[in-house]
PDB file of C-alpha atoms in Angstrom:
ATOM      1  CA  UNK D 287      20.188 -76.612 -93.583  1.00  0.00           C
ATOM      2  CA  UNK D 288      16.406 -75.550 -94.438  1.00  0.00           C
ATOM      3  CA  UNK D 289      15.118 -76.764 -90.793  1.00  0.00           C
ATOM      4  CA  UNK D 290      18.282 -74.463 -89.916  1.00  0.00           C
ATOM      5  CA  UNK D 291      17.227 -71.911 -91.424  1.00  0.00           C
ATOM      6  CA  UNK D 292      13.885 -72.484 -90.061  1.00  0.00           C
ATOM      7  CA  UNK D 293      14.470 -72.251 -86.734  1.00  0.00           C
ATOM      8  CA  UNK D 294      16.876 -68.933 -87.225  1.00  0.00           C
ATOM      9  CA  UNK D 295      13.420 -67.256 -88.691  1.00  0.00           C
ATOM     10  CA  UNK D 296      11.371 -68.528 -86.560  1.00  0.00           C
ATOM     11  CA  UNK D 297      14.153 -67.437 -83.564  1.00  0.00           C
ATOM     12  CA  UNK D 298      14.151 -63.958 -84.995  1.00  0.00           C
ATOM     13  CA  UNK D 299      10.431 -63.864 -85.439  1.00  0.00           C
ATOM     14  CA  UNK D 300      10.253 -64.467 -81.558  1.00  0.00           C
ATOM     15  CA  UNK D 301      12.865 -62.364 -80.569  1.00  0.00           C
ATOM     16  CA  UNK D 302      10.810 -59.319 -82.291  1.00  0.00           C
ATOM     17  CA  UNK D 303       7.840 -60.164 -80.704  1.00  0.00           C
ATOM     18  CA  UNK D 304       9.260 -59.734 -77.420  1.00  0.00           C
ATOM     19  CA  UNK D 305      11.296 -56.861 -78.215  1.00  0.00           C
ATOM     20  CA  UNK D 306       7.441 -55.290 -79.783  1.00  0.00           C
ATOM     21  CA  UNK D 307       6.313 -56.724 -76.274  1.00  0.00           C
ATOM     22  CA  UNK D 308       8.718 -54.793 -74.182  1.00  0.00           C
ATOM     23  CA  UNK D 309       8.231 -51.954 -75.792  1.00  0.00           C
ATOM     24  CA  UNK D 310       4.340 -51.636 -76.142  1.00  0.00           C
ATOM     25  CA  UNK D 311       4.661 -52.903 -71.895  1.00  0.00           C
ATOM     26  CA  UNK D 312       6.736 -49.077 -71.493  1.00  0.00           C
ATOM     27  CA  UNK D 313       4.678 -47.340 -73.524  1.00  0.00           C
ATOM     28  CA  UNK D 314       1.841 -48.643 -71.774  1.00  0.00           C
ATOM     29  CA  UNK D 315       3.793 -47.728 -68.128  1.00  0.00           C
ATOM     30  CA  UNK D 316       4.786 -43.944 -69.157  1.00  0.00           C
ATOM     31  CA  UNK D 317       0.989 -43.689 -70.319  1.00  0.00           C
ATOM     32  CA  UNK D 318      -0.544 -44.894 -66.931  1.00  0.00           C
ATOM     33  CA  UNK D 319       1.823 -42.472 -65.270  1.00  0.00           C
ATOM     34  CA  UNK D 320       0.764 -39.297 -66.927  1.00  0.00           C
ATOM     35  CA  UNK D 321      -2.993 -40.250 -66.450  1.00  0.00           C
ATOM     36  CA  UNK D 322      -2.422 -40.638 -62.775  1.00  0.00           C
ATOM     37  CA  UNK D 323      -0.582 -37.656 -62.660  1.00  0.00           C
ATOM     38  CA  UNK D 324      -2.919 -35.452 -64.641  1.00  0.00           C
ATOM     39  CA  UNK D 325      -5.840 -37.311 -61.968  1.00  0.00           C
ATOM     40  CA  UNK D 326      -3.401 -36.244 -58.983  1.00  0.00           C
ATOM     41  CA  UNK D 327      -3.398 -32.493 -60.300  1.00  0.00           C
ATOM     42  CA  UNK D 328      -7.432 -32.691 -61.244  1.00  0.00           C
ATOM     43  CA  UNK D 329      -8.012 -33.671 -57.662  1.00  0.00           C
ATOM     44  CA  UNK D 330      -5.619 -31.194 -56.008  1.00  0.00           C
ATOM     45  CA  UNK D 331      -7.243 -28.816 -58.030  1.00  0.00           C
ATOM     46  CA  UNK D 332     -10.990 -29.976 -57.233  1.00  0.00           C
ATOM     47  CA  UNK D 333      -9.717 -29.887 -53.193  1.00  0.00           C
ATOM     48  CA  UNK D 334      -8.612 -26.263 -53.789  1.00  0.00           C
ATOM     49  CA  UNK D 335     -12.054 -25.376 -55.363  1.00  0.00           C
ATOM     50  CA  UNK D 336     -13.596 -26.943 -52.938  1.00  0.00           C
ATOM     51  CA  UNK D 337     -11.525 -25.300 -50.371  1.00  0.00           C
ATOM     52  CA  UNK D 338     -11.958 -21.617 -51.748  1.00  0.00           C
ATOM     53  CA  UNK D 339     -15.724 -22.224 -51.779  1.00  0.00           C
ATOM     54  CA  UNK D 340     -15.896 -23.249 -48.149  1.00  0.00           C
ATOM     55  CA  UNK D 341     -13.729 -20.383 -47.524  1.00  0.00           C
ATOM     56  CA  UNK D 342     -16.124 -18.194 -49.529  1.00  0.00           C
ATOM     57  CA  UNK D 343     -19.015 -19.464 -47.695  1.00  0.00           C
ATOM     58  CA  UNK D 344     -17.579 -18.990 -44.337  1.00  0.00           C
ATOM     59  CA  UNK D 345     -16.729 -15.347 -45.342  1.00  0.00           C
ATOM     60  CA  UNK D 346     -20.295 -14.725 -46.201  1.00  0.00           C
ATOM     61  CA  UNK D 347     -21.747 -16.945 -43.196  1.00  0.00           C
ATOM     62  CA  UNK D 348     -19.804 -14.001 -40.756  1.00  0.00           C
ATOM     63  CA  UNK D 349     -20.296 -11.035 -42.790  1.00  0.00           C
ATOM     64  CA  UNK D 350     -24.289 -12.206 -42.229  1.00  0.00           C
ATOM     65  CA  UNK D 351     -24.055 -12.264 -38.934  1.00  0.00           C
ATOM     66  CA  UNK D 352     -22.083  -9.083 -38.397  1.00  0.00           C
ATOM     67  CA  UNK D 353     -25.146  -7.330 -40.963  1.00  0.00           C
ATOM     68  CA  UNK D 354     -27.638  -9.116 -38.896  1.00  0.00           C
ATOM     69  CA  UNK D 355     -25.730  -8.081 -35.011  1.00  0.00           C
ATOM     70  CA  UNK D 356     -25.226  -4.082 -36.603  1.00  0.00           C
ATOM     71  CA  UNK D 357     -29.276  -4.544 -37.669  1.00  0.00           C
ATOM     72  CA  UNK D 358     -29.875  -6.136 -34.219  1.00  0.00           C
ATOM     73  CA  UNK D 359     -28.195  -3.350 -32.128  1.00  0.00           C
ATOM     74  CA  UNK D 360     -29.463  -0.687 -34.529  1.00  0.00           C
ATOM     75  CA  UNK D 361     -32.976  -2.265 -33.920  1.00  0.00           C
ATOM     76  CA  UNK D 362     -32.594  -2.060 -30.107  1.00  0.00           C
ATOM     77  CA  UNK D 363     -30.645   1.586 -29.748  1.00  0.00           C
ATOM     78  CA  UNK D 364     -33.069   3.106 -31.618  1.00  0.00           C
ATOM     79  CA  UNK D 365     -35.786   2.100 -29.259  1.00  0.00           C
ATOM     80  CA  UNK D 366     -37.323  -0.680 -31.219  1.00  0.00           C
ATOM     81  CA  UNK D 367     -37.073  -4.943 -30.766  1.00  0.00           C
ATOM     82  CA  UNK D 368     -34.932  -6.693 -33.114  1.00  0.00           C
ATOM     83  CA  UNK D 369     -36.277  -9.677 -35.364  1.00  0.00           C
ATOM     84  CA  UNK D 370     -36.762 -13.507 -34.524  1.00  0.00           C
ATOM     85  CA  UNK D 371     -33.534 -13.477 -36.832  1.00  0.00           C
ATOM     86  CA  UNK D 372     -31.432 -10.824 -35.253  1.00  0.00           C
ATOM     87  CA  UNK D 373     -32.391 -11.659 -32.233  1.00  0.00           C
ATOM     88  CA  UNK D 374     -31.289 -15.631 -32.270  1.00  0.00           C
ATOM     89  CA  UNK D 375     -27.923 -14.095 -33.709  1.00  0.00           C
ATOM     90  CA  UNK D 376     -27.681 -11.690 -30.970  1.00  0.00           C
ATOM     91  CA  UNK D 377     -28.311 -14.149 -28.281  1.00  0.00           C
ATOM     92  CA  UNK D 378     -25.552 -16.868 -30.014  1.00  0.00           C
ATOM     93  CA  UNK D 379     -22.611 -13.805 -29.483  1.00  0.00           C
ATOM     94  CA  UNK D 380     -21.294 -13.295 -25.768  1.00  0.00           C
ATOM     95  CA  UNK D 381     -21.955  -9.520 -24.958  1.00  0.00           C
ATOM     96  CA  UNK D 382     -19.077  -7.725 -25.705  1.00  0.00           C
ATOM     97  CA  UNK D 383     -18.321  -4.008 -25.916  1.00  0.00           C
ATOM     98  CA  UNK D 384     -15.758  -2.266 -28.206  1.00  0.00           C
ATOM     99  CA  UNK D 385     -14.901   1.013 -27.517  1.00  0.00           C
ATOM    100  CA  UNK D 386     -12.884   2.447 -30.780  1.00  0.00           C
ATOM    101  CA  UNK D 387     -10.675   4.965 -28.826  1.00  0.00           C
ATOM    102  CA  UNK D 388     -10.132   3.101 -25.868  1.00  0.00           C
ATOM    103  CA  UNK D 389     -11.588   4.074 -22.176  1.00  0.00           C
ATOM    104  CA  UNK D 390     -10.639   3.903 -18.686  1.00  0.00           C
ATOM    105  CA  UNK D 391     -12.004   1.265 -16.637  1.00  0.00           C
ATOM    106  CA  UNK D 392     -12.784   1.962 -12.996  1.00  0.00           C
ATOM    107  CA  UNK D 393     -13.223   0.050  -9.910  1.00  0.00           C
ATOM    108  CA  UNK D 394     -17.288   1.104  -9.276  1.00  0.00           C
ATOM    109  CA  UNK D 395     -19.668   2.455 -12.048  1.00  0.00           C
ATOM    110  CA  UNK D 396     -18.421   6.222 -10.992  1.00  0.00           C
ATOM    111  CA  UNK D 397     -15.521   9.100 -11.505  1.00  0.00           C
ATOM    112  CA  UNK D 398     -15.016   9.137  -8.135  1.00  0.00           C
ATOM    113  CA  UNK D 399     -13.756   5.257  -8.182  1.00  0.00           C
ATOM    114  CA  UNK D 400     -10.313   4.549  -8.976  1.00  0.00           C
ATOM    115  CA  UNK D 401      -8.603   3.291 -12.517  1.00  0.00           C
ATOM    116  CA  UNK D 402      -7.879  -0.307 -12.435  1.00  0.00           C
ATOM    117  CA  UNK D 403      -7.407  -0.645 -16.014  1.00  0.00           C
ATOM    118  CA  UNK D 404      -6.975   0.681 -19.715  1.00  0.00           C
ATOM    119  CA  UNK D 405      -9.091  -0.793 -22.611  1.00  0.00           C
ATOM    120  CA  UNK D 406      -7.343  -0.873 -25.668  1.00  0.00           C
ATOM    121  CA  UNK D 407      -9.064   1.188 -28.753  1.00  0.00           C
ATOM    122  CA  UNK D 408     -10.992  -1.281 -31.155  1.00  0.00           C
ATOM    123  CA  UNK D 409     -10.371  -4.446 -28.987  1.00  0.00           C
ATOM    124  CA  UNK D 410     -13.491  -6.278 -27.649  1.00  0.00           C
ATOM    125  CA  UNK D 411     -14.238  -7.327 -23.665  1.00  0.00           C
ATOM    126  CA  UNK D 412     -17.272  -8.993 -22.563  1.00  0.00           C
ATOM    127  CA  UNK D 413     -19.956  -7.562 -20.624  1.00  0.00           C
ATOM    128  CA  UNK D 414     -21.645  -9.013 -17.580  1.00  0.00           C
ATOM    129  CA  UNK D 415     -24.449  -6.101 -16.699  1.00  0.00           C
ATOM    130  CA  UNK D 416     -24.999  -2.353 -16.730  1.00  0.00           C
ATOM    131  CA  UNK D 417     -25.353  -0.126 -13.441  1.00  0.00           C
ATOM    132  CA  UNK D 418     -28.681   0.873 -12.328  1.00  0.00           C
ATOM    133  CA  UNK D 419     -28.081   4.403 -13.310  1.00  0.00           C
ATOM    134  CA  UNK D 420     -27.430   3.374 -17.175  1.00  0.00           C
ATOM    135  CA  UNK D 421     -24.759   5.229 -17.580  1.00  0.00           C
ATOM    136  CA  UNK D 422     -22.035   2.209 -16.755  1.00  0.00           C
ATOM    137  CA  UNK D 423     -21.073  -0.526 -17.673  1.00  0.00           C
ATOM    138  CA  UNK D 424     -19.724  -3.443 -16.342  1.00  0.00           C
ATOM    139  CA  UNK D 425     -17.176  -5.163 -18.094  1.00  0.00           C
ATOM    140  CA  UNK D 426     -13.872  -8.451 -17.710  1.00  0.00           C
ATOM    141  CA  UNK D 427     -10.888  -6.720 -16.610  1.00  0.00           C
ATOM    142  CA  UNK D 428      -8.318  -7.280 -19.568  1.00  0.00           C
ATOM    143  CA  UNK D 429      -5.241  -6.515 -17.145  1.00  0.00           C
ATOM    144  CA  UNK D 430      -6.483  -8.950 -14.425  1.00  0.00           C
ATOM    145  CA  UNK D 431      -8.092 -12.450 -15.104  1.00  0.00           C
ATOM    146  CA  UNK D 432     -11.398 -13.432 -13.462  1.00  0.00           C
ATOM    147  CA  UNK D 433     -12.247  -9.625 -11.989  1.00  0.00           C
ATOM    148  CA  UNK D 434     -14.568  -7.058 -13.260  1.00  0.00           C
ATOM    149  CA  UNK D 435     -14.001  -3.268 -13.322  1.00  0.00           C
ATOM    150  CA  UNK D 436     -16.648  -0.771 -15.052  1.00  0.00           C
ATOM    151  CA  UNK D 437     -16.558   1.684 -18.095  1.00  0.00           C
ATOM    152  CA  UNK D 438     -18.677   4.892 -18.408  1.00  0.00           C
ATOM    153  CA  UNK D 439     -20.728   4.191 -21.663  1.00  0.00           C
ATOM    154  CA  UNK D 440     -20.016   6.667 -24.760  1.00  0.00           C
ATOM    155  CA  UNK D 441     -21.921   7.347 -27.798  1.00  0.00           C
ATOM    156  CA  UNK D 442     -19.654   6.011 -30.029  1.00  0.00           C
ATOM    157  CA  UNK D 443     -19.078   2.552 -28.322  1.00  0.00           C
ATOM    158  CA  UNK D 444     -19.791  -0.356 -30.495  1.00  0.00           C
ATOM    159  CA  UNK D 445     -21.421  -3.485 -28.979  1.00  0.00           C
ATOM    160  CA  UNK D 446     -22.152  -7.200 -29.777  1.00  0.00           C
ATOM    161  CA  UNK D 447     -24.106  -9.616 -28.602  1.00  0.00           C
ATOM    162  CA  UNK D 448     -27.777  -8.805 -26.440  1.00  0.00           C
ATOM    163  CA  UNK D 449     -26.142  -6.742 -24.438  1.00  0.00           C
ATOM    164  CA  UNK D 450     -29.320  -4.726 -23.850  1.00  0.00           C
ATOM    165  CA  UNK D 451     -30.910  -7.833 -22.266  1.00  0.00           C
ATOM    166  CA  UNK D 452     -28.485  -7.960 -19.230  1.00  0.00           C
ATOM    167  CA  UNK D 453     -28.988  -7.740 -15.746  1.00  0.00           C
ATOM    168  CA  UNK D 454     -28.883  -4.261 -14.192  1.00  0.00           C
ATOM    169  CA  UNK D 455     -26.221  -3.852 -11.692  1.00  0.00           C
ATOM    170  CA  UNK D 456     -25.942  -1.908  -8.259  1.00  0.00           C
ATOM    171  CA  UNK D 457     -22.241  -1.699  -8.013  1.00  0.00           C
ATOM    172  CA  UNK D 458     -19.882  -0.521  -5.315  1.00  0.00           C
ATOM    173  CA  UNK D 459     -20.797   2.586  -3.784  1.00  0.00           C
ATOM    174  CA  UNK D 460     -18.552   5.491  -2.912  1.00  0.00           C
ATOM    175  CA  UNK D 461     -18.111   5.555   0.701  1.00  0.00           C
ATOM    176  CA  UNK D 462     -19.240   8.872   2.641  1.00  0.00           C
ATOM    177  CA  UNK D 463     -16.514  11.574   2.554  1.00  0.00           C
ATOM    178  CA  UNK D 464     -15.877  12.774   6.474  1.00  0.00           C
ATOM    179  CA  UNK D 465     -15.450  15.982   6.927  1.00  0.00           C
ATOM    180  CA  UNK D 466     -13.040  17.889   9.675  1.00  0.00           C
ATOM    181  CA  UNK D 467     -15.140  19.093  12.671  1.00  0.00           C
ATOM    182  CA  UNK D 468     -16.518  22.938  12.550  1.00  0.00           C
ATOM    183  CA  UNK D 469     -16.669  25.121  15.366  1.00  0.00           C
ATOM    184  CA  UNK D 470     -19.088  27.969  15.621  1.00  0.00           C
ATOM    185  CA  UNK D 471     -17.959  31.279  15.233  1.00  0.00           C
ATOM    186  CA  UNK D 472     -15.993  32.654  18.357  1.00  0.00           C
ATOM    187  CA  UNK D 473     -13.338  33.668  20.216  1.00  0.00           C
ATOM    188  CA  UNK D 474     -11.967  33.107  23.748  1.00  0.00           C
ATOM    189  CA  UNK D 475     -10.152  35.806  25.703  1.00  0.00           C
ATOM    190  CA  UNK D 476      -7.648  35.082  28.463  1.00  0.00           C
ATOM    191  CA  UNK D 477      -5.244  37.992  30.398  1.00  0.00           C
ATOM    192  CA  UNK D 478      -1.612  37.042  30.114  1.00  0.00           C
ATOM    193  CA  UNK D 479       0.422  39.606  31.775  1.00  0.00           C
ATOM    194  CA  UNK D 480       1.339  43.391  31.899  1.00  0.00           C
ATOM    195  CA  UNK D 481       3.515  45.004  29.927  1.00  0.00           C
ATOM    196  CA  UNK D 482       4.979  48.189  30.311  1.00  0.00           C
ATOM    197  CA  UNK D 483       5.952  50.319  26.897  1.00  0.00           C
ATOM    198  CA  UNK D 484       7.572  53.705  26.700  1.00  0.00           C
ATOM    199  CA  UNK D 485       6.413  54.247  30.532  1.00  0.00           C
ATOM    200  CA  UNK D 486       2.707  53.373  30.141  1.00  0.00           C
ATOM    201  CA  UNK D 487       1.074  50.205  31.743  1.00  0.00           C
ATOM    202  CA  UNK D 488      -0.758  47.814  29.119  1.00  0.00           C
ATOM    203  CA  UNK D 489      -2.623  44.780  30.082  1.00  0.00           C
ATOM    204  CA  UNK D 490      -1.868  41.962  27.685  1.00  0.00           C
ATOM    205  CA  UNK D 491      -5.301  39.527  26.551  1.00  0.00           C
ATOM    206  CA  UNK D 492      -4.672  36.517  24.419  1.00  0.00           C
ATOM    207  CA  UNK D 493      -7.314  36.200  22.015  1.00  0.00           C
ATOM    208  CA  UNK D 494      -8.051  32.593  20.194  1.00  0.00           C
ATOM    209  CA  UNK D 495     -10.040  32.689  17.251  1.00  0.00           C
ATOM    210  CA  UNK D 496     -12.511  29.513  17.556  1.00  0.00           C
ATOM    211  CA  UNK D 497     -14.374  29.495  14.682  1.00  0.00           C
ATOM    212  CA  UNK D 498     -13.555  29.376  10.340  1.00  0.00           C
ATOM    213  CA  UNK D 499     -13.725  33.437  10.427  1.00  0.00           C
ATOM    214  CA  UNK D 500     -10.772  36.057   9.981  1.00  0.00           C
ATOM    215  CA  UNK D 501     -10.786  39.024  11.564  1.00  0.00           C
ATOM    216  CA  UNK D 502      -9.583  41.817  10.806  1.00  0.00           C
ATOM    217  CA  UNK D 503     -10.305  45.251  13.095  1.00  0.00           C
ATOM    218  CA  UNK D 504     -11.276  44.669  17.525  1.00  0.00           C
ATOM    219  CA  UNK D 505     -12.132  47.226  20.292  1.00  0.00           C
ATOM    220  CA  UNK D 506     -10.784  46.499  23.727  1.00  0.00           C
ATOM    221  CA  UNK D 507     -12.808  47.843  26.281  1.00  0.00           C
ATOM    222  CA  UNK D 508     -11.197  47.938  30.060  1.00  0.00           C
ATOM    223  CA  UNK D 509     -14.292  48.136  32.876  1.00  0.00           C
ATOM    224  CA  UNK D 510     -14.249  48.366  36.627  1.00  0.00           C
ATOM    225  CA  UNK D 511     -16.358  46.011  38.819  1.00  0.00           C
ATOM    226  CA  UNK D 512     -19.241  47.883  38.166  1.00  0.00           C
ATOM    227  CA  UNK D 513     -19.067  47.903  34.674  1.00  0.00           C
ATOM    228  CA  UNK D 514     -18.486  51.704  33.642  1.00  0.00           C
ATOM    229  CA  UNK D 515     -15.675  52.209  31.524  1.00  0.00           C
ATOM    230  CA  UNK D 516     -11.898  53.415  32.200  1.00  0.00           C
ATOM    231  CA  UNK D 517     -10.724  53.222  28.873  1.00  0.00           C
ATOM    232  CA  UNK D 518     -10.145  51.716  25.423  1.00  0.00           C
ATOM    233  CA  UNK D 519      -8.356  50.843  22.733  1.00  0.00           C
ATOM    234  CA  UNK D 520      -9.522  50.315  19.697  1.00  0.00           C
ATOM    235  CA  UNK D 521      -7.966  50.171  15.670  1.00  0.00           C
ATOM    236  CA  UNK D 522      -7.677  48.132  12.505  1.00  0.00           C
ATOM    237  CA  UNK D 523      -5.681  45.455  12.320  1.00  0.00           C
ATOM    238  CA  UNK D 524      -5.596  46.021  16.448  1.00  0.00           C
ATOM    239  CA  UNK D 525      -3.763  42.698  17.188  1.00  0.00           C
ATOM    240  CA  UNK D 526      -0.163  41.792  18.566  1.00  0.00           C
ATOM    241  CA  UNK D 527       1.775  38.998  16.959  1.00  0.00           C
ATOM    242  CA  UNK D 528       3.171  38.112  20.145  1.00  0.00           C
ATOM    243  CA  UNK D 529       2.710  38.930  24.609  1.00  0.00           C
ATOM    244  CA  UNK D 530       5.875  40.764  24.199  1.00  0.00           C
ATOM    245  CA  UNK D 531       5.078  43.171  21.349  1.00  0.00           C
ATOM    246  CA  UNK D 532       4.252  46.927  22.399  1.00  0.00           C
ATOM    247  CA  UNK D 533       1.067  48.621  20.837  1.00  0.00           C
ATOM    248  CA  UNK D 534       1.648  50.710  18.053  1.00  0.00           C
ATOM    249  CA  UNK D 535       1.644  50.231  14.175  1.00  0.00           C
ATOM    250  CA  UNK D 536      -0.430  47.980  12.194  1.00  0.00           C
ATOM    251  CA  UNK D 537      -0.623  43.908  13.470  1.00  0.00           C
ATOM    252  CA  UNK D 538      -1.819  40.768  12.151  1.00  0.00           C
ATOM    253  CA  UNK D 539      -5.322  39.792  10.929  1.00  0.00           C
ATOM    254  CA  UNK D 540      -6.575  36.956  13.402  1.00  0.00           C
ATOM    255  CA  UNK D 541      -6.994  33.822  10.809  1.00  0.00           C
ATOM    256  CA  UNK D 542      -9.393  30.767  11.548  1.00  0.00           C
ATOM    257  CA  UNK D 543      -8.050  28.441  14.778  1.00  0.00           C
ATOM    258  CA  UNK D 544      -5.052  31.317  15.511  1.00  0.00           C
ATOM    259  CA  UNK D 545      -4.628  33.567  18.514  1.00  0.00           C
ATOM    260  CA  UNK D 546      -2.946  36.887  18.746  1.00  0.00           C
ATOM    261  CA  UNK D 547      -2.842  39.690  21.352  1.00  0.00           C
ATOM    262  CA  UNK D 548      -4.471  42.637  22.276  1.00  0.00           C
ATOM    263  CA  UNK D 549      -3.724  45.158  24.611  1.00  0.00           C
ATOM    264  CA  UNK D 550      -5.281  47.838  26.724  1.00  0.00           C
ATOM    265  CA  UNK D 551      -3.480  50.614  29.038  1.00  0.00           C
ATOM    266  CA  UNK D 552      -3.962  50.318  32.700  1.00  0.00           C
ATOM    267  CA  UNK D 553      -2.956  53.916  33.681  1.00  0.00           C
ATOM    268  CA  UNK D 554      -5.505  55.331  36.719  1.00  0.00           C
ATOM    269  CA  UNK D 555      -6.321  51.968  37.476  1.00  0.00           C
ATOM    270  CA  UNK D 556      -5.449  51.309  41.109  1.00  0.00           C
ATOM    271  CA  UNK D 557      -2.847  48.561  42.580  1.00  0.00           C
ATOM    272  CA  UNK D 558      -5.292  45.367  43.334  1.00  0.00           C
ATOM    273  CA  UNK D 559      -7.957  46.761  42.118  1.00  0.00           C
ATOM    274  CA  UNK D 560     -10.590  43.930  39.868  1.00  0.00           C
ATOM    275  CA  UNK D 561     -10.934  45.114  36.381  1.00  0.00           C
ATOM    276  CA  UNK D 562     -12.739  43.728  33.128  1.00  0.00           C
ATOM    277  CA  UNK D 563     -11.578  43.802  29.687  1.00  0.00           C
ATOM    278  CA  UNK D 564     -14.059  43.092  26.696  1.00  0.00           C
ATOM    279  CA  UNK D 565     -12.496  42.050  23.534  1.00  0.00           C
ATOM    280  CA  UNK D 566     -14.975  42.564  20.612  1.00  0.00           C
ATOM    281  CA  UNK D 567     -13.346  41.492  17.231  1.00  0.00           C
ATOM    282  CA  UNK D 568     -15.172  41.778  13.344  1.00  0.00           C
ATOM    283  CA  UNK D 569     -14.234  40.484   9.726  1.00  0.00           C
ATOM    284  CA  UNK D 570     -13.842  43.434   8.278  1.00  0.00           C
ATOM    285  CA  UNK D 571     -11.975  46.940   8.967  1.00  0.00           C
ATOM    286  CA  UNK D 572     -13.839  49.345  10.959  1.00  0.00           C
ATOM    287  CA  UNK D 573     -15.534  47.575  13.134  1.00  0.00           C
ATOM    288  CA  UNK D 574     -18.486  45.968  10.229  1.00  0.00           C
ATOM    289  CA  UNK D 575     -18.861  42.517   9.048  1.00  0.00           C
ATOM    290  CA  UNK D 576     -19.460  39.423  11.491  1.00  0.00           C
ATOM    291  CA  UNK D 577     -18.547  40.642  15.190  1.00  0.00           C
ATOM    292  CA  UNK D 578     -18.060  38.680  18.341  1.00  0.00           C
ATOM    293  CA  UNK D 579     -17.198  39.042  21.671  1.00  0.00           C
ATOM    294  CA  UNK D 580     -15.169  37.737  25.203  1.00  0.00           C
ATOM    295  CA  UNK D 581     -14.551  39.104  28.306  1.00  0.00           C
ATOM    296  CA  UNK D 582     -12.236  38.591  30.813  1.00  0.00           C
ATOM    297  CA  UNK D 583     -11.979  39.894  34.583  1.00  0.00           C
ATOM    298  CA  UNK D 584      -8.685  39.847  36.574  1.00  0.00           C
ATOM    299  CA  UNK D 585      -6.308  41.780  38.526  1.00  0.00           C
ATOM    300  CA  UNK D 586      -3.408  43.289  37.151  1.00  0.00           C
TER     301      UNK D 586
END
C-alpha cells in the first residue's frame, strides 16, 4: 500500500515537473518572439534612418552643385574665370540651356531662317556651340531626334554646364535674295494708226513705259522731214487708254512696264508726205519732274 502510495507521489511529482516544463518551454517561446520582433522593428527603423540620411545627403550633394554651377556661370558672365571647384563641376554637367519662357528655335543662327521648333519654358536642351556672331546658339532639337536647330540668346536664359567653353560655330548662311531685273528709265514710241474724231485727222503713237517711273503729263510734237514743227499737242494726264479713244478729257497716268496712247492731229499735213512725232513724257504735271523722250517717223 505504502510503495503504492509511493509511486502515486512520486507519479504526481513527475507529472508537475513536466507540466512546470511545458510551461516555462512557452513562456520561453512567446519571449524569443517579442525580442525578435522588437529586433525586426529596431532594424527597419535603423534602415529608414539610414535611408533618410542618404536621402539627406544626396539632397545636399545637388543643392552643392547647383550653388557651385549658379557661382560658376555667375563667375564666367560677369567676365571673370570660375574656381578649380566650379570649374570641375561645370565641366562634369553636359551644357544645357534653359530658357524660362520658352523660345523659338530656327533652322540657322538668324531671323531670316525658318522655325523648326518650340522650346518649352523652364525645360533644359543641350548645347553643342554658339555662332560666330555670339548672339546664337546652337542647341538638340527637342521635336526631332539627332538634329540641331539654333536659338537667339536672351538675357534671361539660364545655363548649365561650361557652356562658355564651346566651340564657336559658323552656321548655315542665308542664301542671296535675287532680285527682278531693272530697266533704266525710258520709253519707246511706235505709230499705230490714224484716227479720225469729230472730222479732224489724229495720228495715234503707242507709248511703252520701260523703266520703274510713272508719268504723269507728255508733249507730242509732230515735225516734217526737216525737222520744223507743224503742230502739237500737249496736256496733263495727255494719254489714251486705248488706239481707239478720241482726244479730249483727262487720261491715264502711264505706270511702270504699261503703255498707253497719245495722239497728235495731222490736219495740213499732205497725203504721203514723211512726218516725225516726238513723244516727251515727265513724272509730274506740267511738264517737271524726270522727263524722257522717243521719236518716231512714218507716213500717215
Amino acid at each position: 500500500m505504502k510503495s503504492s502510495l509511493l509511486f502515486l507521489c512520486v507519479l504526481a511529482l513527475i507529472l508537475s515537473a513536466c507540466a512546470g516544463a511545458t510551461d516555462q518551454s512557452a513562456l520561453q517561446t512567446a519571449a524569443a518572439g517579442t525580442l525578435n520582433a522588437e529586433v525586426a522593428t529596431a532594424q527597419a527603423a535603423n534602415q529608414s534612418d539610414a535611408a533618410l540620411q542618404t536621402s539627406e545627403a544626396e539632397n545636399a550633394a545637388l543643392q552643392a552643385t547647383v550653388n557651385a554651377l549658379a557661382t560658376a556661370n555667375a563667375q564666367i558672365q560677369a567676365g571673370g574665370t570660375a574656381t578649380a571647384a566650379a570649374q570641375a563641376t561645370l565641366s562634369a554637367i553636359p551644357p544645357q540651356v534653359v530658357p524660362p519662357d520658352g523660345a523659338i528655335c530656327r533652322s540657322g543662327p538668324d531671323a531670316g531662317f525658318g522655325k523648326v521648333a518650340d522650346l518649352a519654358p523652364g525645360q533644359p536642351v543641350l548645347v553643342y556651340g554658339r555662332a560666330t556672331n555670339g548672339e546664337w546658339w546652337q542647341v538638340a532639337n527637342p521635336e526631332q531626334d539627332g538634329s540641331t536647330c539654333w536659338v537667339f540668346w536672351e538675357d534671361d536664359f539660364d545655363f548649365l554646364g561650361d557652356v562658355f567653353n564651346l566651340p564657336l560655330l559658323a552656321g548655315p548662311t542665308l542664301p542671296t535674295p535675287t532680285f527682278a531685273p531693272t530697266h533704266a528709265p525710258g520709253i519707246s514710241a511706235r505709230y499705230v494708226d490714224n484716227l479720225t474724231c469729230s472730222g479732224t485727222r489724229y495720228a495715234i503713237v503707242r507709248v511703252l513705259n520701260l523703266g520703274p517711273e510713272t508719268y504723269q503729263s507728255a508733249i507730242v510734237k509732230l515735225s516734217d522731214v526737216n525737222g520744223d514743227e507743224i503742230r502739237r499737242s500737249d496736256g496733263n494726264n495727255e494719254f489714251l487708254p486705248t488706239s481707239t479713244t478720241c482726244p479730249g478729257g483727262e487720261g491715264p497716268i502711264l505706270k511702270p512696264g504699261g503703255e498707253a496712247f497719245v495722239a497728235v492731229s495731222l490736219d495740213g499735213v499732205a497725203s504721203g508726205a514723211t512726218v516725225s512725232i516726238r513723244v516727251t513724257v515727265c513724272t509730274e504735271t506740267g511738264y517737271k519732274g524726270n522727263c524722257w523722250s522717243s521719236a518716231v517717223t512714218f507716213i500717215p
